[in-house]
Amino acid sequence: MKVPPWRDMALRLRVDYKGYENPYLAGVLRTIRTREATDDKDRSYATYGVLQRLGVKNLSQPEYSKPLGQVYQELIRDLLQWNSVAISLLLDAGAHSNIEAPSWVPGWSIAPKKQWIRSEYIIEPVINPTSEVWLEFRGNDGLVVKGARIDTVEFSSRGFRKISNFGIILPNPAEVGSATLVFIRWLRFLDRDTPVHPAYQDPAGTAAKILDAAIDSKAELHLLDREEFHDWYRLLTTSKACLQEPINIETDSDTGQFEDNIIEQTYGGYTGNYSTKELTVAICNHLAGRRNIFATTSGLVGSGPEAMSSGDIVAQILGIPIPIVLREVPYSDDKGSCLAYRVIGPAFVYEETEDDRKEYSENIILI
């Protein structure tokens, strides 16, 4: 008997892992994230054809005159109403999105290409969910989820800029000095909070694991396997630049007047400690355009989205396997005024302890 075309498509979408749950949904989500489309709206509307054949009811009506943001918002809303475990797709949402829509709506036109975490952290919670996910919609643009704050960001680097060709003579000493300054400031926080967190008793190893990030889709650095990393860590944490008074990253790294001193005080000049400067460039270029490094008020350290900044909240959301960075914003609707949050993006926090984990007891409004 010939298999109908729609059934064949559904079978091909299915993720064939024995014992896993929600395989069809996982296949649909994988296709949404990887499908190439001449018209970005086709990414959604082709998905609706599959969902209808899978028996999903009450879907939004395709209409090419709708703005792209509305098309994506309707799709994520339909997916969440069909099965709330699709909430892991919020990891593709955030400040990098190029669409006019609430921050919890994934911008699938660019999100998978800019995403720095491995795709399994988005797909596997759908295949094999570990808990029931509660959520509800609030008005047209609000999404209420269960979650808990982990901590507030005290320090966040600015987005790293890629440093071009590296040779014996630095092509742009200011870029190397600026990156060095950021790493020194972040390592100060790590050293300061080592006594607070037992998992951070090897601060050099902790720094390596955060910069590598086990969830990173580009496992390129392998810092723990590189002997020169410990030299890099020692040099940056014992340099004159590190031992002086705290430096205001938000102004000094933009003026350009400190970079020469930073290179001199850390590496002994432009031509000193070549391999260590080379490692600074490699780490900077690995992070550039992808993620920042941060420290929280209670001493947790990690890395997260480029758009994050001090004052943001690192939170856990039920159904999402890794922390997510949120930003408080005022919000009001017909139910009154309250605090809500914008999604900034996923985060990697190294070695949370049981004390850091909280019950998902808070209703968090995302807009």
Tab-separated table of C-alpha atoms in Angstrom:
chain	number	residue	atom	x	y	z
A	1	MET	CA	0.000	0.000	0.000
A	2	LYS	CA	1.353	3.394	-1.003
A	3	VAL	CA	2.067	5.814	1.856
A	4	PRO	CA	0.289	9.190	1.361
A	5	PRO	CA	2.753	12.095	0.787
A	6	TRP	CA	1.772	13.906	3.982
A	7	ARG	CA	2.259	10.717	6.002
A	8	ASP	CA	5.645	10.170	4.395
A	9	MET	CA	6.650	13.721	5.384
A	10	ALA	CA	5.519	13.168	8.966
A	11	LEU	CA	7.440	9.901	9.163
A	12	ARG	CA	10.564	11.572	7.833
A	13	LEU	CA	10.192	14.351	10.398
A	14	ARG	CA	9.934	11.864	13.217
A	15	VAL	CA	12.996	11.626	15.452
A	16	ASP	CA	13.516	7.892	15.667
A	17	TYR	CA	14.797	7.343	19.201
A	18	LYS	CA	13.182	4.399	20.917
A	19	GLY	CA	11.424	5.335	24.142
A	20	TYR	CA	11.536	9.091	23.571
A	21	GLU	CA	8.366	11.131	23.929
A	22	ASN	CA	6.907	13.713	21.558
A	23	PRO	CA	8.939	12.578	18.529
A	24	TYR	CA	6.699	14.276	15.971
A	25	LEU	CA	6.870	17.628	17.746
A	26	ALA	CA	10.653	17.335	18.007
A	27	GLY	CA	10.852	16.653	14.293
A	28	VAL	CA	8.668	19.652	13.516
A	29	LEU	CA	10.801	21.935	15.694
A	30	ARG	CA	14.005	20.652	14.170
A	31	THR	CA	12.625	21.400	10.718
A	32	ILE	CA	11.514	24.926	11.680
A	33	ARG	CA	15.012	25.722	12.900
A	34	THR	CA	16.891	24.264	9.910
A	35	ARG	CA	14.563	24.860	6.956
A	36	GLU	CA	15.927	27.192	4.291
A	37	ALA	CA	13.247	29.390	2.764
A	38	THR	CA	13.272	32.074	0.082
A	39	ASP	CA	10.377	33.761	1.883
A	40	ASP	CA	10.799	33.544	5.667
A	41	LYS	CA	7.033	33.171	6.088
A	42	ASP	CA	7.240	29.829	4.255
A	43	ARG	CA	9.112	28.486	7.287
A	44	SER	CA	5.895	28.846	9.284
A	45	TYR	CA	3.292	28.085	6.662
A	46	ALA	CA	4.932	24.865	5.496
A	47	THR	CA	4.937	23.803	9.153
A	48	TYR	CA	1.191	24.435	9.403
A	49	GLY	CA	0.613	21.939	6.589
A	50	VAL	CA	2.396	19.248	8.598
A	51	LEU	CA	0.629	20.187	11.846
A	52	GLN	CA	-2.774	19.928	10.182
A	53	ARG	CA	-1.933	16.463	8.887
A	54	LEU	CA	-0.871	15.477	12.391
A	55	GLY	CA	-4.338	16.431	13.586
A	56	VAL	CA	-3.503	19.704	15.363
A	57	LYS	CA	-6.641	21.851	15.645
A	58	ASN	CA	-7.400	25.588	15.815
A	59	LEU	CA	-4.275	26.756	14.009
A	60	SER	CA	-3.803	30.320	12.808
A	61	GLN	CA	-4.645	30.968	9.198
A	62	PRO	CA	-1.750	31.504	6.773
A	63	GLU	CA	-1.809	34.956	5.233
A	64	TYR	CA	1.227	36.394	3.472
A	65	SER	CA	0.113	39.983	4.071
A	66	LYS	CA	0.824	39.579	7.805
A	67	PRO	CA	4.124	41.023	9.151
A	68	LEU	CA	6.832	38.425	9.751
A	69	GLY	CA	6.791	39.073	13.501
A	70	GLN	CA	3.081	38.286	13.659
A	71	VAL	CA	3.586	35.120	11.584
A	72	TYR	CA	6.269	33.830	13.983
A	73	GLN	CA	4.259	34.883	17.034
A	74	GLU	CA	1.221	32.954	15.828
A	75	LEU	CA	3.346	29.883	15.119
A	76	ILE	CA	5.040	29.741	18.533
A	77	ARG	CA	1.692	30.397	20.194
A	78	ASP	CA	0.059	27.552	18.236
A	79	LEU	CA	2.935	25.215	19.083
A	80	LEU	CA	2.748	26.046	22.800
A	81	GLN	CA	-1.014	25.554	22.825
A	82	TRP	CA	-0.568	22.192	21.109
A	83	ASN	CA	2.144	21.048	23.505
A	84	SER	CA	3.702	23.247	26.178
A	85	VAL	CA	7.050	21.394	26.086
A	86	ALA	CA	7.796	23.496	23.000
A	87	ILE	CA	8.721	26.195	25.536
A	88	SER	CA	12.367	25.203	25.020
A	89	LEU	CA	12.124	27.152	21.747
A	90	LEU	CA	12.341	30.303	23.880
A	91	LEU	CA	16.094	29.661	23.840
A	92	ASP	CA	15.953	30.879	20.230
A	93	ALA	CA	14.247	34.092	21.320
A	94	GLY	CA	15.875	37.215	22.683
A	95	ALA	CA	17.413	40.536	21.906
A	96	HIS	CA	19.203	39.310	18.776
A	97	SER	CA	15.879	38.879	16.994
A	98	ASN	CA	15.268	41.003	13.921
A	99	ILE	CA	11.464	40.929	14.026
A	100	GLU	CA	8.873	43.195	15.612
A	101	ALA	CA	7.295	40.855	18.139
A	102	PRO	CA	7.380	40.122	21.886
A	103	SER	CA	10.824	39.087	23.100
A	104	TRP	CA	9.687	35.478	23.741
A	105	VAL	CA	8.994	34.957	20.019
A	106	PRO	CA	11.927	33.237	18.270
A	107	GLY	CA	13.283	35.093	15.264
A	108	TRP	CA	13.801	31.954	13.189
A	109	SER	CA	15.126	33.907	10.205
A	110	ILE	CA	18.439	34.411	12.014
A	111	ALA	CA	18.201	32.781	15.461
A	112	PRO	CA	19.557	29.307	14.592
A	113	LYS	CA	22.514	30.896	12.773
A	114	LYS	CA	23.335	33.207	15.688
A	115	GLN	CA	22.572	30.628	18.362
A	116	TRP	CA	25.659	29.664	20.372
A	117	ILE	CA	24.238	26.741	22.365
A	118	ARG	CA	24.042	23.229	20.969
A	119	SER	CA	20.715	22.388	19.342
A	120	GLU	CA	20.069	19.391	21.590
A	121	TYR	CA	19.448	21.758	24.511
A	122	ILE	CA	16.458	23.052	22.543
A	123	ILE	CA	15.213	19.792	21.008
A	124	GLU	CA	15.837	17.108	23.653
A	125	PRO	CA	13.571	18.656	26.341
A	126	VAL	CA	10.795	18.183	23.779
A	127	ILE	CA	11.747	14.592	22.989
A	128	ASN	CA	11.989	13.543	26.614
A	129	PRO	CA	10.463	16.141	28.970
A	130	THR	CA	11.282	15.767	32.644
A	131	SER	CA	8.309	17.716	34.026
A	132	GLU	CA	4.922	19.072	33.092
A	133	VAL	CA	5.164	22.615	31.807
A	134	TRP	CA	2.652	25.220	32.949
A	135	LEU	CA	2.095	28.404	30.991
A	136	GLU	CA	-0.663	30.771	29.985
A	137	PHE	CA	-1.043	33.688	27.628
A	138	ARG	CA	-1.766	37.175	28.918
A	139	GLY	CA	-3.378	39.401	26.332
A	140	ASN	CA	-1.901	39.487	22.848
A	141	ASP	CA	1.777	39.832	23.781
A	142	GLY	CA	2.238	38.365	27.266
A	143	LEU	CA	3.386	34.842	28.114
A	144	VAL	CA	3.249	33.755	31.762
A	145	VAL	CA	5.624	30.941	32.762
A	146	LYS	CA	6.696	29.272	35.984
A	147	GLY	CA	10.218	30.065	37.062
A	148	ALA	CA	12.618	31.375	39.664
A	149	ARG	CA	15.329	33.997	39.802
A	150	ILE	CA	18.826	32.669	40.298
A	151	ASP	CA	20.636	35.984	40.736
A	152	THR	CA	21.249	39.495	39.429
A	153	VAL	CA	24.103	40.234	37.036
A	154	GLU	CA	26.710	42.462	38.701
A	155	PHE	CA	29.225	42.493	35.859
A	156	SER	CA	28.850	41.715	32.182
A	157	SER	CA	31.449	42.204	29.514
A	158	ARG	CA	30.520	44.080	26.418
A	159	GLY	CA	30.287	42.094	23.220
A	160	PHE	CA	33.745	40.940	22.133
A	161	ARG	CA	35.007	42.144	18.773
A	162	LYS	CA	36.926	39.787	16.538
A	163	ILE	CA	40.645	40.606	16.419
A	164	SER	CA	42.115	40.248	12.959
A	165	ASN	CA	45.452	38.694	11.926
A	166	PHE	CA	47.828	38.009	14.782
A	167	GLY	CA	51.564	38.215	14.220
A	168	ILE	CA	54.750	39.080	16.050
A	169	ILE	CA	53.764	42.721	15.767
A	170	LEU	CA	50.216	43.207	16.975
A	171	PRO	CA	47.966	44.412	14.132
A	172	ASN	CA	45.771	46.370	16.527
A	173	PRO	CA	47.215	46.673	20.034
A	174	ALA	CA	44.131	48.584	21.196
A	175	GLU	CA	41.888	45.563	20.446
A	176	VAL	CA	44.195	43.189	22.321
A	177	GLY	CA	44.473	45.612	25.238
A	178	SER	CA	40.717	46.079	25.387
A	179	ALA	CA	40.046	42.324	25.391
A	180	THR	CA	42.738	41.781	28.031
A	181	LEU	CA	41.112	44.424	30.207
A	182	VAL	CA	37.750	42.669	30.056
A	183	PHE	CA	39.260	39.293	30.951
A	184	ILE	CA	41.173	40.819	33.880
A	185	ARG	CA	38.036	42.437	35.264
A	186	TRP	CA	36.038	39.204	34.981
A	187	LEU	CA	38.814	37.120	36.557
A	188	ARG	CA	38.833	39.537	39.504
A	189	PHE	CA	35.219	38.598	40.202
A	190	LEU	CA	36.036	34.910	39.914
A	191	ASP	CA	38.957	35.211	42.355
A	192	ARG	CA	36.893	37.355	44.716
A	193	ASP	CA	34.117	34.775	44.931
A	194	THR	CA	36.226	31.610	45.073
A	195	PRO	CA	35.751	31.255	48.869
A	196	VAL	CA	31.951	31.527	48.442
A	197	HIS	CA	31.432	28.627	46.038
A	198	PRO	CA	33.095	25.258	46.725
A	199	ALA	CA	32.895	24.403	43.006
A	200	TYR	CA	35.199	27.339	42.248
A	201	GLN	CA	38.131	26.183	44.380
A	202	ASP	CA	40.169	25.748	41.194
A	203	PRO	CA	39.543	29.216	39.727
A	204	ALA	CA	41.748	28.630	36.667
A	205	GLY	CA	39.855	25.430	35.864
A	206	THR	CA	36.558	27.207	36.448
A	207	ALA	CA	37.540	30.010	34.076
A	208	ALA	CA	38.523	27.466	31.407
A	209	LYS	CA	35.220	25.602	31.705
A	210	ILE	CA	33.195	28.796	31.437
A	211	LEU	CA	35.120	30.083	28.430
A	212	ASP	CA	34.818	26.674	26.763
A	213	ALA	CA	31.168	26.218	27.954
A	214	ALA	CA	30.016	22.612	27.709
A	215	ILE	CA	26.814	23.742	25.989
A	216	ASP	CA	28.652	25.715	23.288
A	217	SER	CA	28.025	24.509	19.742
A	218	LYS	CA	31.611	25.380	18.776
A	219	ALA	CA	33.898	23.363	21.030
A	220	GLU	CA	37.100	24.832	19.663
A	221	LEU	CA	39.245	26.012	22.549
A	222	HIS	CA	39.718	22.944	24.796
A	223	LEU	CA	41.434	25.222	27.287
A	224	LEU	CA	41.837	22.624	30.023
A	225	ASP	CA	44.006	20.600	27.636
A	226	ARG	CA	46.309	23.536	26.875
A	227	GLU	CA	49.260	24.061	29.189
A	228	GLU	CA	49.538	27.702	28.188
A	229	PHE	CA	46.088	28.444	29.640
A	230	HIS	CA	47.382	28.261	33.205
A	231	ASP	CA	50.191	30.638	32.211
A	232	TRP	CA	47.543	32.938	30.703
A	233	TYR	CA	45.447	32.826	33.876
A	234	ARG	CA	48.458	33.451	36.132
A	235	LEU	CA	49.745	36.314	33.991
A	236	LEU	CA	46.388	38.124	33.875
A	237	THR	CA	45.571	37.677	37.560
A	238	THR	CA	48.995	38.792	38.807
A	239	SER	CA	49.644	41.634	36.390
A	240	LYS	CA	49.958	45.215	37.578
A	241	ALA	CA	46.766	45.976	35.699
A	242	CYS	CA	44.899	43.407	37.802
A	243	LEU	CA	46.365	44.572	41.101
A	244	GLN	CA	45.563	48.255	40.620
A	245	GLU	CA	42.311	49.957	41.574
A	246	PRO	CA	39.113	48.736	39.846
A	247	ILE	CA	38.861	49.943	36.256
A	248	ASN	CA	35.642	51.348	34.821
A	249	ILE	CA	35.200	49.084	31.809
A	250	GLU	CA	32.282	51.066	30.412
A	251	THR	CA	34.410	54.169	29.872
A	252	ASP	CA	38.071	53.151	29.825
A	253	SER	CA	37.786	50.462	27.158
A	254	ASP	CA	36.180	52.964	24.805
A	255	THR	CA	38.653	55.806	25.201
A	256	GLY	CA	41.670	53.823	24.026
A	257	GLN	CA	43.983	55.598	26.475
A	258	PHE	CA	44.634	52.604	28.718
A	259	GLU	CA	45.321	49.805	26.220
A	260	ASP	CA	49.043	50.543	25.851
A	261	ASN	CA	49.462	50.415	29.623
A	262	ILE	CA	47.432	47.201	29.845
A	263	ILE	CA	49.661	45.453	27.299
A	264	GLU	CA	52.795	46.696	29.044
A	265	GLN	CA	51.588	45.800	32.548
A	266	THR	CA	50.254	42.373	31.535
A	267	TYR	CA	52.510	41.044	28.792
A	268	GLY	CA	55.603	43.205	29.201
A	269	GLY	CA	55.037	45.121	25.974
A	270	TYR	CA	54.022	44.426	22.393
A	271	THR	CA	56.533	41.655	21.762
A	272	GLY	CA	56.559	39.998	25.202
A	273	ASN	CA	54.737	36.772	26.090
A	274	TYR	CA	53.715	36.073	22.507
A	275	SER	CA	51.904	32.777	23.221
A	276	THR	CA	49.856	34.344	26.010
A	277	LYS	CA	48.764	37.249	23.824
A	278	GLU	CA	47.958	34.720	21.112
A	279	LEU	CA	45.696	32.860	23.539
A	280	THR	CA	43.958	36.126	24.493
A	281	VAL	CA	43.197	36.668	20.803
A	282	ALA	CA	41.970	33.066	20.380
A	283	ILE	CA	39.600	33.314	23.369
A	284	CYS	CA	38.355	36.724	22.292
A	285	ASN	CA	37.665	35.533	18.742
A	286	HIS	CA	35.900	32.425	20.038
A	287	LEU	CA	33.478	34.589	22.036
A	288	ALA	CA	33.172	37.436	19.507
A	289	GLY	CA	29.727	37.873	18.024
A	290	ARG	CA	28.378	35.049	20.174
A	291	ARG	CA	28.478	35.482	23.941
A	292	ASN	CA	29.578	37.629	26.878
A	293	ILE	CA	31.088	36.625	30.208
A	294	PHE	CA	29.470	37.710	33.466
A	295	ALA	CA	29.448	37.536	37.255
A	296	THR	CA	26.438	37.812	39.580
A	297	THR	CA	25.999	39.540	42.913
A	298	SER	CA	26.203	36.270	44.877
A	299	GLY	CA	29.353	35.115	43.098
A	300	LEU	CA	28.149	32.892	40.272
A	301	VAL	CA	30.077	33.256	37.020
A	302	GLY	CA	29.160	32.259	33.520
A	303	SER	CA	28.600	33.341	29.959
A	304	GLY	CA	25.515	34.502	28.145
A	305	PRO	CA	24.045	36.497	25.255
A	306	GLU	CA	25.840	39.494	23.796
A	307	ALA	CA	22.944	41.825	24.611
A	308	MET	CA	23.046	41.130	28.363
A	309	SER	CA	24.198	43.817	30.777
A	310	SER	CA	24.635	44.470	34.488
A	311	GLY	CA	21.300	44.530	36.291
A	312	ASP	CA	19.801	41.733	34.202
A	313	ILE	CA	18.322	38.692	35.912
A	314	VAL	CA	19.577	35.132	35.485
A	315	ALA	CA	16.549	32.885	35.902
A	316	GLN	CA	15.321	29.331	35.548
A	317	ILE	CA	12.105	28.677	33.617
A	318	LEU	CA	10.192	25.426	33.953
A	319	GLY	CA	10.701	23.346	30.829
A	320	ILE	CA	13.916	25.063	29.749
A	321	PRO	CA	17.003	23.023	30.678
A	322	ILE	CA	19.494	25.869	31.084
A	323	PRO	CA	19.287	29.322	32.695
A	324	ILE	CA	18.014	32.258	30.681
A	325	VAL	CA	18.815	35.970	30.990
A	326	LEU	CA	15.843	38.314	31.484
A	327	ARG	CA	15.512	42.090	31.793
A	328	GLU	CA	12.944	43.783	34.018
A	329	VAL	CA	10.553	46.166	32.286
A	330	PRO	CA	7.388	47.930	33.487
A	331	TYR	CA	4.178	46.434	32.126
A	332	SER	CA	0.503	47.211	32.283
A	333	ASP	CA	-2.629	45.795	30.702
A	334	ASP	CA	-6.316	45.513	31.558
A	335	LYS	CA	-5.349	43.451	34.620
A	336	GLY	CA	-3.209	46.252	36.069
A	337	SER	CA	0.460	47.252	36.301
A	338	CYS	CA	3.297	44.920	37.273
A	339	LEU	CA	6.871	43.959	36.511
A	340	ALA	CA	7.487	41.908	33.412
A	341	TYR	CA	10.596	40.678	31.650
A	342	ARG	CA	12.132	40.716	28.222
A	343	VAL	CA	14.002	37.614	27.084
A	344	ILE	CA	17.661	38.392	26.373
A	345	GLY	CA	18.943	34.867	25.696
A	346	PRO	CA	20.356	31.610	27.142
A	347	ALA	CA	23.138	31.483	29.716
A	348	PHE	CA	25.740	29.034	30.952
A	349	VAL	CA	26.316	29.134	34.715
A	350	TYR	CA	29.115	26.908	35.910
A	351	GLU	CA	28.322	24.421	38.679
A	352	GLU	CA	25.177	25.712	40.307
A	353	THR	CA	24.853	24.250	43.787
A	354	GLU	CA	21.690	22.953	45.418
A	355	ASP	CA	21.487	26.267	47.292
A	356	ASP	CA	21.435	28.098	43.954
A	357	ARG	CA	18.512	26.060	42.611
A	358	LYS	CA	15.047	27.222	43.558
A	359	GLU	CA	11.518	25.980	43.217
A	360	TYR	CA	9.662	27.118	40.118
A	361	SER	CA	7.204	29.022	42.266
A	362	GLU	CA	7.126	32.446	40.601
A	363	ASN	CA	4.797	33.463	37.802
A	364	ILE	CA	7.065	35.309	35.370
A	365	ILE	CA	5.458	37.506	32.721
A	366	LEU	CA	7.412	37.634	29.475
A	367	ILE	CA	6.636	40.343	26.942
